[in-house]
Tab-separated table of N, CA, C and O in Angstrom:
chain	number	residue	atom	x	y	z
U	1	MET	N	8.563	9.229	0.614
U	1	MET	CA	7.254	9.057	0.627
U	1	MET	C	6.939	10.209	-0.085
U	1	MET	O	7.622	11.230	-0.453
U	2	SER	N	5.814	9.837	-0.853
U	2	SER	CA	5.096	11.095	-1.793
U	2	SER	C	5.095	12.282	-1.043
U	2	SER	O	5.000	12.174	0.316
U	3	ASN	N	4.418	13.525	-1.612
U	3	ASN	CA	4.156	14.712	-0.985
U	3	ASN	C	2.849	14.395	-0.311
U	3	ASN	O	2.509	15.371	0.283
U	4	ASP	N	2.219	13.439	-0.165
U	4	ASP	CA	0.852	13.035	0.821
U	4	ASP	C	1.086	13.251	2.112
U	4	ASP	O	1.874	12.468	2.544
U	5	LYS	N	0.589	13.977	2.746
U	5	LYS	CA	0.574	14.115	4.067
U	5	LYS	C	-0.522	13.061	4.577
U	5	LYS	O	-0.466	12.752	5.717
U	6	SER	N	-1.431	12.728	3.951
U	6	SER	CA	-2.447	11.899	4.242
U	6	SER	C	-3.259	10.849	2.996
U	6	SER	O	-3.134	11.613	2.004
U	7	LEU	N	-3.274	9.729	3.456
U	7	LEU	CA	-3.955	8.831	2.027
U	7	LEU	C	-5.545	9.009	2.327
U	7	LEU	O	-6.091	8.432	1.566
U	8	GLN	N	-6.183	9.756	3.486
U	8	GLN	CA	-7.664	9.579	3.795
U	8	GLN	C	-8.415	10.077	2.856
U	8	GLN	O	-9.935	9.562	2.543
U	9	ASP	N	-7.975	10.974	1.969
U	9	ASP	CA	-8.645	11.473	0.900
U	9	ASP	C	-8.886	10.950	-0.535
U	9	ASP	O	-9.585	11.622	-1.321
U	10	THR	N	-7.993	9.821	-0.717
U	10	THR	CA	-7.876	8.979	-1.600
U	10	THR	C	-8.652	7.762	-1.784
U	10	THR	O	-8.817	7.504	-0.604
U	11	ASN	N	-8.859	7.049	-2.894
U	11	ASN	CA	-9.610	5.891	-2.687
U	11	ASN	C	-8.461	4.829	-2.471
U	11	ASN	O	-7.570	4.322	-3.338
U	12	ILE	N	-8.597	4.201	-1.289
U	12	ILE	CA	-7.443	3.043	-0.640
U	12	ILE	C	-8.006	2.078	-0.284
U	12	ILE	O	-9.055	1.743	0.036
U	13	LYS	N	-7.282	1.021	-0.474
U	13	LYS	CA	-7.512	-0.395	0.305
U	13	LYS	C	-6.569	-0.815	1.500
U	13	LYS	O	-5.275	-0.328	0.915
U	14	ILE	N	-6.751	-1.045	2.288
U	14	ILE	CA	-5.790	-1.185	3.433
U	14	ILE	C	-5.544	-2.562	3.817
U	14	ILE	O	-6.652	-3.246	4.203
U	15	GLY	N	-4.339	-3.099	4.054
U	15	GLY	CA	-4.156	-4.372	4.348
U	15	GLY	C	-3.553	-5.336	3.159
U	15	GLY	O	-3.769	-4.888	2.310
U	16	THR	N	-2.917	-6.557	3.642
U	16	THR	CA	-2.268	-7.133	2.794
U	16	THR	C	-3.159	-7.826	1.933
U	16	THR	O	-3.053	-7.877	0.569
U	17	LYS	N	-4.152	-8.483	2.420
U	17	LYS	CA	-5.006	-9.147	1.341
U	17	LYS	C	-5.624	-8.261	0.437
U	17	LYS	O	-5.833	-8.649	-1.057
U	18	GLN	N	-6.386	-7.122	0.914
U	18	GLN	CA	-6.949	-6.320	-0.171
U	18	GLN	C	-5.867	-5.327	-0.854
U	18	GLN	O	-6.075	-5.264	-2.382
U	19	THR	N	-4.765	-4.987	-0.613
U	19	THR	CA	-3.705	-4.498	-1.520
U	19	THR	C	-3.125	-5.533	-2.576
U	19	THR	O	-3.356	-5.347	-3.625
U	20	THR	N	-2.901	-6.908	-1.967
U	20	THR	CA	-2.424	-7.913	-3.179
U	20	THR	C	-3.546	-7.982	-4.017
U	20	THR	O	-3.321	-8.249	-5.190
U	21	LYS	N	-4.809	-8.170	-3.782
U	21	LYS	CA	-6.035	-8.253	-4.311
U	21	LYS	C	-6.050	-7.145	-5.643
U	21	LYS	O	-6.269	-7.398	-6.789
U	22	MET	N	-5.943	-5.958	-5.130
U	22	MET	CA	-6.192	-4.795	-6.135
U	22	MET	C	-5.008	-4.780	-7.142
U	22	MET	O	-5.065	-4.486	-8.373
U	23	VAL	N	-3.641	-5.253	-6.525
U	23	VAL	CA	-2.429	-5.057	-7.382
U	23	VAL	C	-2.726	-6.180	-8.601
U	23	VAL	O	-2.631	-5.960	-9.673
U	24	GLU	N	-3.153	-7.193	-8.057
U	24	GLU	CA	-3.360	-8.541	-8.934
U	24	GLU	C	-4.605	-8.186	-9.864
U	24	GLU	O	-4.311	-8.601	-11.296
U	25	GLN	N	-5.624	-7.494	-9.623
U	25	GLN	CA	-6.508	-6.987	-10.473
U	25	GLN	C	-6.280	-5.975	-11.701
U	25	GLN	O	-7.049	-5.605	-11.965
U	26	GLY	N	-4.863	-5.078	-11.219
U	26	GLY	CA	-4.930	-4.088	-12.182
U	26	GLY	C	-5.556	-2.926	-11.841
U	26	GLY	O	-5.396	-1.751	-12.479
U	27	LYS	N	-5.879	-2.752	-10.329
U	27	LYS	CA	-6.728	-1.488	-10.122
U	27	LYS	C	-5.812	-0.578	-9.142
U	27	LYS	O	-6.278	0.449	-9.028
U	28	ALA	N	-4.613	-1.177	-8.627
U	28	ALA	CA	-3.858	-0.299	-7.929
U	28	ALA	C	-2.826	0.591	-8.658
U	28	ALA	O	-2.535	0.185	-9.946
U	29	ILE	N	-2.583	1.777	-8.198
U	29	ILE	CA	-1.809	2.635	-9.298
U	29	ILE	C	-0.578	2.848	-8.237
U	29	ILE	O	0.471	3.400	-8.841
U	30	GLU	N	-0.605	2.711	-6.902
U	30	GLU	CA	0.454	2.667	-6.109
U	30	GLU	C	0.307	2.083	-4.879
U	30	GLU	O	-0.969	2.092	-4.326
U	31	VAL	N	1.302	1.652	-4.192
U	31	VAL	CA	1.353	0.670	-3.060
U	31	VAL	C	2.142	1.368	-1.861
U	31	VAL	O	3.411	1.647	-2.304
U	32	TYR	N	1.880	1.344	-0.872
U	32	TYR	CA	2.495	1.956	0.238
U	32	TYR	C	3.095	0.488	1.341
U	32	TYR	O	1.937	-0.283	1.535
U	33	VAL	N	4.093	0.432	1.589
U	33	VAL	CA	4.758	-0.583	2.360
U	33	VAL	C	5.228	-0.051	3.705
U	33	VAL	O	6.032	0.851	3.739
U	34	ALA	N	5.042	-0.563	4.840
U	34	ALA	CA	5.766	-0.415	6.185
U	34	ALA	C	6.998	-1.147	6.232
U	34	ALA	O	6.926	-2.342	6.016
U	35	LEU	N	8.177	-0.347	6.385
U	35	LEU	CA	9.276	-1.303	6.392
U	35	LEU	C	9.432	-2.206	7.503
U	35	LEU	O	10.488	-2.972	7.681
U	36	ASP	N	8.662	-1.933	8.643
U	36	ASP	CA	8.841	-2.717	10.007
U	36	ASP	C	7.717	-3.914	9.789
U	36	ASP	O	7.619	-4.799	10.708
U	37	ALA	N	7.070	-4.239	8.560
U	37	ALA	CA	6.177	-5.160	8.327
U	37	ALA	C	6.969	-6.491	7.996
U	37	ALA	O	8.158	-6.328	7.787
U	38	ASP	N	6.293	-7.782	8.228
U	38	ASP	CA	7.044	-8.883	8.020
U	38	ASP	C	7.731	-8.980	6.552
U	38	ASP	O	7.023	-8.411	5.523
U	39	LYS	N	8.849	-9.161	6.289
U	39	LYS	CA	9.619	-9.096	5.137
U	39	LYS	C	9.254	-9.968	4.053
U	39	LYS	O	9.566	-9.679	2.886
U	40	LYS	N	8.545	-11.140	4.321
U	40	LYS	CA	8.128	-12.233	3.184
U	40	LYS	C	6.793	-11.259	2.722
U	40	LYS	O	6.775	-11.214	1.417
U	41	LEU	N	6.083	-10.527	3.480
U	41	LEU	CA	4.920	-9.776	2.835
U	41	LEU	C	5.397	-8.738	2.065
U	41	LEU	O	5.065	-8.349	0.736
U	42	ILE	N	6.531	-7.985	2.314
U	42	ILE	CA	7.235	-6.869	1.825
U	42	ILE	C	7.615	-7.271	0.322
U	42	ILE	O	7.328	-6.705	-0.782
U	43	SER	N	8.219	-8.470	0.659
U	43	SER	CA	9.024	-9.075	-0.620
U	43	SER	C	7.932	-9.658	-1.681
U	43	SER	O	8.269	-9.262	-2.843
U	44	LYS	N	6.840	-9.907	-1.125
U	44	LYS	CA	5.568	-10.572	-2.101
U	44	LYS	C	5.272	-9.607	-2.771
U	44	LYS	O	5.171	-9.415	-4.139
U	45	ILE	N	4.783	-8.460	-2.246
U	45	ILE	CA	3.895	-7.425	-2.691
U	45	ILE	C	4.966	-6.511	-3.760
U	45	ILE	O	4.338	-6.137	-4.621
U	46	THR	N	6.031	-6.208	-3.064
U	46	THR	CA	6.980	-5.363	-4.200
U	46	THR	C	7.280	-6.375	-5.456
U	46	THR	O	7.303	-5.908	-6.485
U	47	SER	N	7.383	-7.558	-5.330
U	47	SER	CA	7.656	-8.456	-6.641
U	47	SER	C	6.352	-8.280	-7.321
U	47	SER	O	6.505	-7.946	-8.778
U	48	ILE	N	5.359	-8.494	-7.090
U	48	ILE	CA	4.127	-8.222	-7.532
U	48	ILE	C	3.942	-6.858	-8.209
U	48	ILE	O	3.621	-6.858	-9.560
U	49	CYS	N	4.272	-5.732	-7.550
U	49	CYS	CA	4.241	-4.666	-7.977
U	49	CYS	C	5.193	-4.232	-9.369
U	49	CYS	O	4.542	-3.636	-10.076
U	50	PHE	N	6.261	-4.796	-9.022
U	50	PHE	CA	7.365	-4.784	-9.958
U	50	PHE	C	6.962	-5.228	-11.444
U	50	PHE	O	6.894	-4.636	-12.261
U	51	LYS	N	6.455	-6.496	-11.302
U	51	LYS	CA	5.508	-7.129	-12.465
U	51	LYS	C	4.591	-6.558	-13.164
U	51	LYS	O	4.455	-6.347	-14.580
U	52	ARG	N	3.726	-5.751	-12.466
U	52	ARG	CA	2.567	-4.988	-12.719
U	52	ARG	C	2.950	-3.626	-13.114
U	52	ARG	O	2.089	-2.597	-13.334
U	53	ASN	N	4.129	-3.109	-12.934
U	53	ASN	CA	4.506	-1.603	-13.057
U	53	ASN	C	3.630	-0.840	-12.127
U	53	ASN	O	3.044	-0.019	-12.329
U	54	VAL	N	3.706	-0.985	-10.817
U	54	VAL	CA	2.948	-0.297	-10.039
U	54	VAL	C	3.898	0.228	-8.849
U	54	VAL	O	4.893	-0.281	-8.319
U	55	LYS	N	3.874	1.660	-8.777
U	55	LYS	CA	4.694	2.429	-7.839
U	55	LYS	C	4.758	1.898	-6.426
U	55	LYS	O	3.629	1.761	-5.790
U	56	VAL	N	5.749	1.458	-5.848
U	56	VAL	CA	5.875	1.297	-4.248
U	56	VAL	C	6.582	2.495	-3.436
U	56	VAL	O	7.618	2.663	-3.864
U	57	THR	N	5.819	2.794	-2.507
U	57	THR	CA	6.522	3.820	-1.745
U	57	THR	C	6.485	3.391	-0.173
U	57	THR	O	5.611	2.774	0.295
U	58	GLU	N	7.531	3.613	0.188
U	58	GLU	CA	8.165	2.892	1.648
U	58	GLU	C	7.599	3.886	2.700
U	58	GLU	O	7.909	5.017	2.407
U	59	VAL	N	7.102	3.347	3.941
U	59	VAL	CA	6.806	4.001	4.845
U	59	VAL	C	7.725	3.588	5.976
U	59	VAL	O	7.620	2.352	6.128
U	60	THR	N	8.261	4.167	6.910
U	60	THR	CA	9.141	3.931	8.232
U	60	THR	C	8.464	2.741	8.837
U	60	THR	O	8.914	1.696	9.175
U	61	THR	N	7.121	3.164	9.362
U	61	THR	CA	6.417	2.107	10.684
U	61	THR	C	5.434	1.837	9.939
U	61	THR	O	4.586	2.636	9.262
U	62	MET	N	4.732	0.865	10.693
U	62	MET	CA	3.281	0.400	10.194
U	62	MET	C	2.146	1.356	10.991
U	62	MET	O	1.045	1.568	10.450
U	63	GLN	N	2.676	1.911	12.301
U	63	GLN	CA	1.955	2.826	12.761
U	63	GLN	C	1.544	3.998	11.969
U	63	GLN	O	0.867	4.562	11.928
U	64	GLU	N	2.979	4.464	11.478
U	64	GLU	CA	2.865	5.791	10.660
U	64	GLU	C	1.856	5.541	9.235
U	64	GLU	O	1.018	6.450	8.969
U	65	LEU	N	1.945	4.237	8.816
U	65	LEU	CA	1.049	3.758	7.689
U	65	LEU	C	-0.203	4.052	8.080
U	65	LEU	O	-1.087	4.388	7.185
U	66	GLY	N	-0.403	3.432	9.188
U	66	GLY	CA	-2.000	3.453	9.764
U	66	GLY	C	-2.600	4.922	9.972
U	66	GLY	O	-3.580	5.282	9.500
U	67	LYS	N	-1.583	5.527	10.447
U	67	LYS	CA	-1.809	7.109	10.601
U	67	LYS	C	-2.158	7.966	9.314
U	67	LYS	O	-3.190	8.442	8.982
U	68	LEU	N	-1.471	7.349	8.241
U	68	LEU	CA	-1.660	8.132	6.979
U	68	LEU	C	-3.178	7.678	6.364
U	68	LEU	O	-3.513	8.704	5.583
U	69	CYS	N	-3.401	6.425	6.724
U	69	CYS	CA	-4.560	5.878	6.216
U	69	CYS	C	-5.816	6.109	6.952
U	69	CYS	O	-6.976	6.050	6.660
U	70	GLY	N	-5.574	6.971	8.144
U	70	GLY	CA	-6.811	7.459	8.852
U	70	GLY	C	-7.239	6.406	9.890
U	70	GLY	O	-8.560	6.726	10.082
U	71	ILE	N	-6.415	5.407	10.122
U	71	ILE	CA	-6.868	4.269	11.371
U	71	ILE	C	-6.057	4.277	12.518
U	71	ILE	O	-5.093	4.865	12.351
U	72	GLU	N	-6.673	3.809	13.400
U	72	GLU	CA	-6.098	3.777	14.941
U	72	GLU	C	-5.124	2.706	14.817
U	72	GLU	O	-4.333	2.786	15.987
U	73	VAL	N	-4.930	1.975	14.055
U	73	VAL	CA	-3.874	0.958	14.172
U	73	VAL	C	-2.982	0.968	13.006
U	73	VAL	O	-3.116	1.630	12.211
U	74	GLY	N	-1.889	-0.101	13.308
U	74	GLY	CA	-0.925	-0.122	12.400
U	74	GLY	C	-1.433	-0.539	10.782
U	74	GLY	O	-2.321	-1.646	11.067
U	75	ALA	N	-0.815	-0.436	9.920
U	75	ALA	CA	-1.016	-1.152	8.641
U	75	ALA	C	0.140	-1.778	7.981
U	75	ALA	O	1.346	-0.916	7.816
U	76	ALA	N	0.414	-2.624	7.258
U	76	ALA	CA	1.679	-3.320	6.741
U	76	ALA	C	1.686	-2.910	5.377
U	76	ALA	O	2.802	-2.472	4.988
U	77	MET	N	0.487	-2.654	4.666
U	77	MET	CA	0.511	-2.132	3.391
U	77	MET	C	-0.865	-1.334	3.047
U	77	MET	O	-2.093	-1.926	3.661
U	78	ALA	N	-0.783	-0.565	2.082
U	78	ALA	CA	-2.061	-0.226	1.613
U	78	ALA	C	-2.035	0.153	-0.151
U	78	ALA	O	-1.008	0.458	-0.254
U	79	ALA	N	-3.109	0.210	-0.640
U	79	ALA	CA	-2.960	0.483	-2.285
U	79	ALA	C	-3.847	1.607	-2.639
U	79	ALA	O	-5.124	1.814	-1.791
U	80	VAL	N	-3.276	2.424	-3.468
U	80	VAL	CA	-4.280	3.465	-3.976
U	80	VAL	C	-4.612	3.399	-5.123
U	80	VAL	O	-4.166	2.647	-6.144
U	81	ILE	N	-6.126	3.054	-5.167
U	81	ILE	CA	-6.827	2.624	-6.111
U	81	ILE	C	-7.420	3.546	-7.476
U	81	ILE	O	-7.497	4.771	-7.067
U	82	LYS	N	-7.214	3.305	-8.511
U	82	LYS	CA	-7.607	3.887	-9.648
U	82	LYS	C	-8.993	4.567	-9.471
U	82	LYS	O	-9.820	3.595	-9.234
U	83	PRO	N	-9.400	5.872	-9.883
U	83	PRO	CA	-10.659	5.842	-9.923
U	83	PRO	C	-11.544	5.423	-10.777
U	83	PRO	O	-10.868	5.274	-11.990
U	84	GLU	N	-12.660	5.303	-10.527
U	84	GLU	CA	-13.519	4.607	-11.673
U	84	GLU	C	-14.640	5.627	-12.116
U	84	GLU	O	-14.878	6.536	-11.573
């Protein structure tokens, strides 16, 4: 994982649908994925990120990623969005 202790201070989108949408629209600069999330979801988003040259950072658990994002529940993935 990056040196980020928290993603709360960055512009992020949390969740599978939002993350996928941001990557496909070219708005994501980095995607965080939880390694304990559904393998099909991880495979799909990492493939899209590879094609669009978006950095993928792995986080051990969904709970850990949720905490990084500042939410009380786990998250499968989250995207850091380009500043507008």
